[in-house]
Amino acid sequence: MKKIKTLQCINCGRDHKLSEVKYTCASCGGNLQVIYDYNLIKKRLNYEVLKNNQDRTLWRYMDILPLAGFKMIPPVQVGWTPLYRAERLGAEAGVPNLYIKDDGRNPSASFKDRASAVVVARARELKEKVVTCASTGNAASSLACLTGSLDLKTVIFVPETAPAPKVAQLLVFGAVVIMVKGTYDSAFDLCLKASAEYGWYNRSTGVNPFTREGKKTCAFEICEQLKWETPDKVFVSVGDGNIISGIWKGFVEFHSLGIIEKLPQMIAVQAEKSDAIKRALESGGDIQPVSGETVADSISVSMPRDGTAALTALRESQGFALSVTDAEILAAIPEVARGSNVFAEPAAAATYAGLKKAVKEGRVKDNESVVLLISGNGLKDVSSAMKSVGRPFVIPPDINELRKLVSANKLA
Ligand SMILES: *Cc1c(COP(=O)(O)O)cnc(C)c1O
Ligand SMILES: [Zn+2]
């Protein structure tokens, strides 16, 4: 592929040819990053071309994706999710220029479809027969969804604690589901071993250099949807660190293509006990494992699989990291819903909890434009959402009973 220059190790800098490597660095095992020939791409992909492109999916960016072409893309619509101006929520947070990027609007209802779409297309170009993935839930349900009707057997490793709706998605789409009695981290290691032993193509976050490529398209869309402007700050919830590093790569690439003029600050929001990246950023030391315990299953990570890239994104963008408690995360679910009409799963609502904290600490100015990434839909984890809302009224089907209820609760 002429457009790809090298797969470069983010750790030691070693270059690899696309045809030589599938996963990580041959020297040090570090994660790889796809580097394109940006001069070549500039001729194909620019403001004029994008403005006239009618394709409302992430495939509008094919010229800067690591694929040979459109032939092997999965048959459902991924990407070009809405960016809403969230007036009510912004007023409540004290951030008048607040936007919500609703990535729960993807086929499997999470941001992970961006990554899976690119990886599935790549797997088909490589004529792989089996794809595998370890996941806290969303990456897996996304992979299962996108391979659903394709001749690509899908083997999934999830922790036993994955929320039931995500497990239901896996089974409905026909994946082989292996529940691991352990954490996401232990499922991850087992999946790596399975991939090596059976030759299955591994989509897992961090090891597969193409997940970041799909994820970066979210940044491209934000720029286009803001009429080619860059927001001041982008809040992203962070577990492994692949989303935040992917989105950052997208902004950097649009900047180097001359499509945008400035870069945003990336803000990482982590759960209090799943905050390995925040700790490393603030201490300046290496990433150390943490317990990873949180109600927000999608960001429950002991040892981040793309932590180095996430730290680079935070440092280069002069951003920062925040942590929020489980109580703050759960409270944010109805707040986001009532302030922006969007139902977010716990990990997605965490960005709003983080925004409130950042405002309180004086780290967001009131004239700044802020994008909150909503990375997954609330129906993904209904039992967590139910913890932060009241109960419905229950009455017999009788008008007198209704009258009593209305007057007792001052509903009319
Ligand atoms: C995966 C996921 C995240 C975190 O992404 P990382 O790349 O692990 O940092 C956040 N929110 C949701 C809904 C996710 O599925
Ligand atoms: Zn290396």
PDB file of N, CA, C and O in Angstrom, residues 133-169:
ATOM      1  N   CYS A 133     -10.856 -11.593  20.103  1.00  0.00           N
ATOM      2  CA  CYS A 133     -10.762 -10.326  20.813  1.00  0.00           C
ATOM      3  C   CYS A 133     -11.028 -10.567  22.295  1.00  0.00           C
ATOM      4  O   CYS A 133     -11.905 -11.343  22.655  1.00  0.00           O
ATOM      5  N   ALA A 134     -10.246  -9.881  23.131  1.00  0.00           N
ATOM      6  CA  ALA A 134     -10.572  -9.836  24.556  1.00  0.00           C
ATOM      7  C   ALA A 134     -11.127  -8.450  24.827  1.00  0.00           C
ATOM      8  O   ALA A 134     -10.684  -7.475  24.223  1.00  0.00           O
ATOM      9  N   SER A 135     -12.076  -8.375  25.747  1.00  0.00           N
ATOM     10  CA  SER A 135     -12.806  -7.122  25.867  1.00  0.00           C
ATOM     11  C   SER A 135     -13.518  -7.066  27.211  1.00  0.00           C
ATOM     12  O   SER A 135     -13.878  -8.093  27.777  1.00  0.00           O
ATOM     13  N   THR A 136     -13.741  -5.843  27.691  1.00  0.00           N
ATOM     14  CA  THR A 136     -14.618  -5.711  28.861  1.00  0.00           C
ATOM     15  C   THR A 136     -16.071  -5.874  28.423  1.00  0.00           C
ATOM     16  O   THR A 136     -16.954  -6.022  29.232  1.00  0.00           O
ATOM     17  N   GLY A 137     -16.327  -5.810  27.132  1.00  0.00           N
ATOM     18  CA  GLY A 137     -17.685  -6.017  26.616  1.00  0.00           C
ATOM     19  C   GLY A 137     -17.924  -5.348  25.277  1.00  0.00           C
ATOM     20  O   GLY A 137     -18.350  -5.992  24.323  1.00  0.00           O
ATOM     21  N   ASN A 138     -17.626  -4.059  25.186  1.00  0.00           N
ATOM     22  CA  ASN A 138     -18.001  -3.330  23.974  1.00  0.00           C
ATOM     23  C   ASN A 138     -17.170  -3.690  22.741  1.00  0.00           C
ATOM     24  O   ASN A 138     -17.710  -3.787  21.637  1.00  0.00           O
ATOM     25  N   ALA A 139     -15.873  -3.850  22.901  1.00  0.00           N
ATOM     26  CA  ALA A 139     -15.045  -4.201  21.740  1.00  0.00           C
ATOM     27  C   ALA A 139     -15.515  -5.539  21.191  1.00  0.00           C
ATOM     28  O   ALA A 139     -15.597  -5.745  19.982  1.00  0.00           O
ATOM     29  N   ALA A 140     -15.865  -6.439  22.107  1.00  0.00           N
ATOM     30  CA  ALA A 140     -16.325  -7.765  21.701  1.00  0.00           C
ATOM     31  C   ALA A 140     -17.683  -7.702  21.018  1.00  0.00           C
ATOM     32  O   ALA A 140     -17.875  -8.273  19.942  1.00  0.00           O
ATOM     33  N   SER A 141     -18.632  -6.983  21.623  1.00  0.00           N
ATOM     34  CA  SER A 141     -19.966  -6.963  21.004  1.00  0.00           C
ATOM     35  C   SER A 141     -19.903  -6.242  19.667  1.00  0.00           C
ATOM     36  O   SER A 141     -20.640  -6.565  18.732  1.00  0.00           O
ATOM     37  N   SER A 142     -18.997  -5.293  19.555  1.00  0.00           N
ATOM     38  CA  SER A 142     -18.798  -4.613  18.293  1.00  0.00           C
ATOM     39  C   SER A 142     -18.250  -5.570  17.230  1.00  0.00           C
ATOM     40  O   SER A 142     -18.753  -5.629  16.106  1.00  0.00           O
ATOM     41  N   LEU A 143     -17.226  -6.323  17.600  1.00  0.00           N
ATOM     42  CA  LEU A 143     -16.633  -7.267  16.642  1.00  0.00           C
ATOM     43  C   LEU A 143     -17.678  -8.305  16.220  1.00  0.00           C
ATOM     44  O   LEU A 143     -17.806  -8.624  15.033  1.00  0.00           O
ATOM     45  N   ALA A 144     -18.440  -8.801  17.184  1.00  0.00           N
ATOM     46  CA  ALA A 144     -19.467  -9.809  16.882  1.00  0.00           C
ATOM     47  C   ALA A 144     -20.521  -9.223  15.947  1.00  0.00           C
ATOM     48  O   ALA A 144     -20.960  -9.875  14.997  1.00  0.00           O
ATOM     49  N   CYS A 145     -20.905  -7.987  16.194  1.00  0.00           N
ATOM     50  CA  CYS A 145     -21.906  -7.324  15.353  1.00  0.00           C
ATOM     51  C   CYS A 145     -21.383  -7.183  13.921  1.00  0.00           C
ATOM     52  O   CYS A 145     -22.072  -7.532  12.963  1.00  0.00           O
ATOM     53  N   LEU A 146     -20.176  -6.691  13.779  1.00  0.00           N
ATOM     54  CA  LEU A 146     -19.683  -6.388  12.432  1.00  0.00           C
ATOM     55  C   LEU A 146     -19.317  -7.627  11.626  1.00  0.00           C
ATOM     56  O   LEU A 146     -19.282  -7.587  10.407  1.00  0.00           O
ATOM     57  N   THR A 147     -19.068  -8.751  12.305  1.00  0.00           N
ATOM     58  CA  THR A 147     -18.797  -9.992  11.559  1.00  0.00           C
ATOM     59  C   THR A 147     -20.073 -10.826  11.421  1.00  0.00           C
ATOM     60  O   THR A 147     -20.047 -11.876  10.775  1.00  0.00           O
ATOM     61  N   GLY A 148     -21.159 -10.381  12.043  1.00  0.00           N
ATOM     62  CA  GLY A 148     -22.398 -11.160  12.114  1.00  0.00           C
ATOM     63  C   GLY A 148     -22.765 -11.919  10.840  1.00  0.00           C
ATOM     64  O   GLY A 148     -22.974 -13.130  10.891  1.00  0.00           O
ATOM     65  N   SER A 149     -22.825 -11.216   9.711  1.00  0.00           N
ATOM     66  CA  SER A 149     -23.283 -11.861   8.467  1.00  0.00           C
ATOM     67  C   SER A 149     -22.120 -12.275   7.566  1.00  0.00           C
ATOM     68  O   SER A 149     -22.334 -12.653   6.417  1.00  0.00           O
ATOM     69  N   LEU A 150     -20.908 -12.169   8.072  1.00  0.00           N
ATOM     70  CA  LEU A 150     -19.732 -12.431   7.219  1.00  0.00           C
ATOM     71  C   LEU A 150     -19.140 -13.818   7.490  1.00  0.00           C
ATOM     72  O   LEU A 150     -19.372 -14.395   8.548  1.00  0.00           O
ATOM     73  N   ASP A 151     -18.358 -14.305   6.534  1.00  0.00           N
ATOM     74  CA  ASP A 151     -17.685 -15.589   6.724  1.00  0.00           C
ATOM     75  C   ASP A 151     -16.410 -15.385   7.531  1.00  0.00           C
ATOM     76  O   ASP A 151     -15.300 -15.557   7.025  1.00  0.00           O
ATOM     77  N   LEU A 152     -16.591 -14.979   8.752  1.00  0.00           N
ATOM     78  CA  LEU A 152     -15.450 -14.711   9.613  1.00  0.00           C
ATOM     79  C   LEU A 152     -15.856 -15.171  11.010  1.00  0.00           C
ATOM     80  O   LEU A 152     -16.648 -14.522  11.684  1.00  0.00           O
ATOM     81  N   LYS A 153     -15.343 -16.334  11.384  1.00  0.00           N
ATOM     82  CA  LYS A 153     -15.691 -16.874  12.698  1.00  0.00           C
ATOM     83  C   LYS A 153     -15.122 -15.962  13.784  1.00  0.00           C
ATOM     84  O   LYS A 153     -14.014 -15.440  13.647  1.00  0.00           O
ATOM     85  N   THR A 154     -15.877 -15.752  14.847  1.00  0.00           N
ATOM     86  CA  THR A 154     -15.495 -14.782  15.863  1.00  0.00           C
ATOM     87  C   THR A 154     -15.468 -15.444  17.239  1.00  0.00           C
ATOM     88  O   THR A 154     -16.471 -15.996  17.688  1.00  0.00           O
ATOM     89  N   VAL A 155     -14.292 -15.407  17.871  1.00  0.00           N
ATOM     90  CA  VAL A 155     -14.130 -16.016  19.194  1.00  0.00           C
ATOM     91  C   VAL A 155     -13.823 -14.917  20.206  1.00  0.00           C
ATOM     92  O   VAL A 155     -12.864 -14.166  20.041  1.00  0.00           O
ATOM     93  N   ILE A 156     -14.644 -14.826  21.226  1.00  0.00           N
ATOM     94  CA  ILE A 156     -14.598 -13.705  22.165  1.00  0.00           C
ATOM     95  C   ILE A 156     -14.195 -14.150  23.569  1.00  0.00           C
ATOM     96  O   ILE A 156     -14.698 -15.161  24.070  1.00  0.00           O
ATOM     97  N   PHE A 157     -13.320 -13.373  24.192  1.00  0.00           N
ATOM     98  CA  PHE A 157     -12.957 -13.600  25.588  1.00  0.00           C
ATOM     99  C   PHE A 157     -13.411 -12.399  26.422  1.00  0.00           C
ATOM    100  O   PHE A 157     -12.946 -11.275  26.187  1.00  0.00           O
ATOM    101  N   VAL A 158     -14.333 -12.619  27.340  1.00  0.00           N
ATOM    102  CA  VAL A 158     -14.782 -11.524  28.217  1.00  0.00           C
ATOM    103  C   VAL A 158     -14.710 -11.968  29.668  1.00  0.00           C
ATOM    104  O   VAL A 158     -14.831 -13.168  29.963  1.00  0.00           O
ATOM    105  N   PRO A 159     -14.550 -11.014  30.592  1.00  0.00           N
ATOM    106  CA  PRO A 159     -14.627 -11.392  32.001  1.00  0.00           C
ATOM    107  C   PRO A 159     -16.058 -11.811  32.341  1.00  0.00           C
ATOM    108  O   PRO A 159     -17.006 -11.349  31.723  1.00  0.00           O
ATOM    109  N   GLU A 160     -16.161 -12.675  33.328  1.00  0.00           N
ATOM    110  CA  GLU A 160     -17.461 -13.198  33.757  1.00  0.00           C
ATOM    111  C   GLU A 160     -18.424 -12.079  34.168  1.00  0.00           C
ATOM    112  O   GLU A 160     -19.630 -12.257  34.126  1.00  0.00           O
ATOM    113  N   THR A 161     -17.844 -10.946  34.546  1.00  0.00           N
ATOM    114  CA  THR A 161     -18.657  -9.833  35.064  1.00  0.00           C
ATOM    115  C   THR A 161     -19.214  -8.916  33.971  1.00  0.00           C
ATOM    116  O   THR A 161     -19.855  -7.914  34.279  1.00  0.00           O
ATOM    117  N   ALA A 162     -18.985  -9.217  32.704  1.00  0.00           N
ATOM    118  CA  ALA A 162     -19.476  -8.340  31.623  1.00  0.00           C
ATOM    119  C   ALA A 162     -20.997  -8.168  31.745  1.00  0.00           C
ATOM    120  O   ALA A 162     -21.709  -9.133  32.028  1.00  0.00           O
ATOM    121  N   PRO A 163     -21.518  -6.930  31.551  1.00  0.00           N
ATOM    122  CA  PRO A 163     -22.961  -6.712  31.677  1.00  0.00           C
ATOM    123  C   PRO A 163     -23.761  -7.581  30.703  1.00  0.00           C
ATOM    124  O   PRO A 163     -23.351  -7.789  29.557  1.00  0.00           O
ATOM    125  N   ALA A 164     -24.906  -8.074  31.179  1.00  0.00           N
ATOM    126  CA  ALA A 164     -25.721  -9.013  30.391  1.00  0.00           C
ATOM    127  C   ALA A 164     -26.089  -8.503  28.998  1.00  0.00           C
ATOM    128  O   ALA A 164     -26.059  -9.281  28.036  1.00  0.00           O
ATOM    129  N   PRO A 165     -26.447  -7.228  28.828  1.00  0.00           N
ATOM    130  CA  PRO A 165     -26.805  -6.795  27.462  1.00  0.00           C
ATOM    131  C   PRO A 165     -25.659  -6.958  26.463  1.00  0.00           C
ATOM    132  O   PRO A 165     -25.897  -7.277  25.296  1.00  0.00           O
ATOM    133  N   LYS A 166     -24.434  -6.761  26.922  1.00  0.00           N
ATOM    134  CA  LYS A 166     -23.282  -6.910  26.022  1.00  0.00           C
ATOM    135  C   LYS A 166     -23.075  -8.392  25.694  1.00  0.00           C
ATOM    136  O   LYS A 166     -22.750  -8.743  24.552  1.00  0.00           O
ATOM    137  N   VAL A 167     -23.283  -9.250  26.679  1.00  0.00           N
ATOM    138  CA  VAL A 167     -23.165 -10.693  26.430  1.00  0.00           C
ATOM    139  C   VAL A 167     -24.280 -11.145  25.485  1.00  0.00           C
ATOM    140  O   VAL A 167     -24.059 -11.950  24.576  1.00  0.00           O
ATOM    141  N   ALA A 168     -25.468 -10.582  25.674  1.00  0.00           N
ATOM    142  CA  ALA A 168     -26.586 -10.912  24.772  1.00  0.00           C
ATOM    143  C   ALA A 168     -26.220 -10.546  23.333  1.00  0.00           C
ATOM    144  O   ALA A 168     -26.460 -11.331  22.407  1.00  0.00           O
ATOM    145  N   GLN A 169     -25.622  -9.382  23.143  1.00  0.00           N
ATOM    146  CA  GLN A 169     -25.204  -8.988  21.782  1.00  0.00           C
ATOM    147  C   GLN A 169     -24.270 -10.043  21.180  1.00  0.00           C
ATOM    148  O   GLN A 169     -24.430 -10.443  20.033  1.00  0.00           O
TER     149      GLN A 169
END
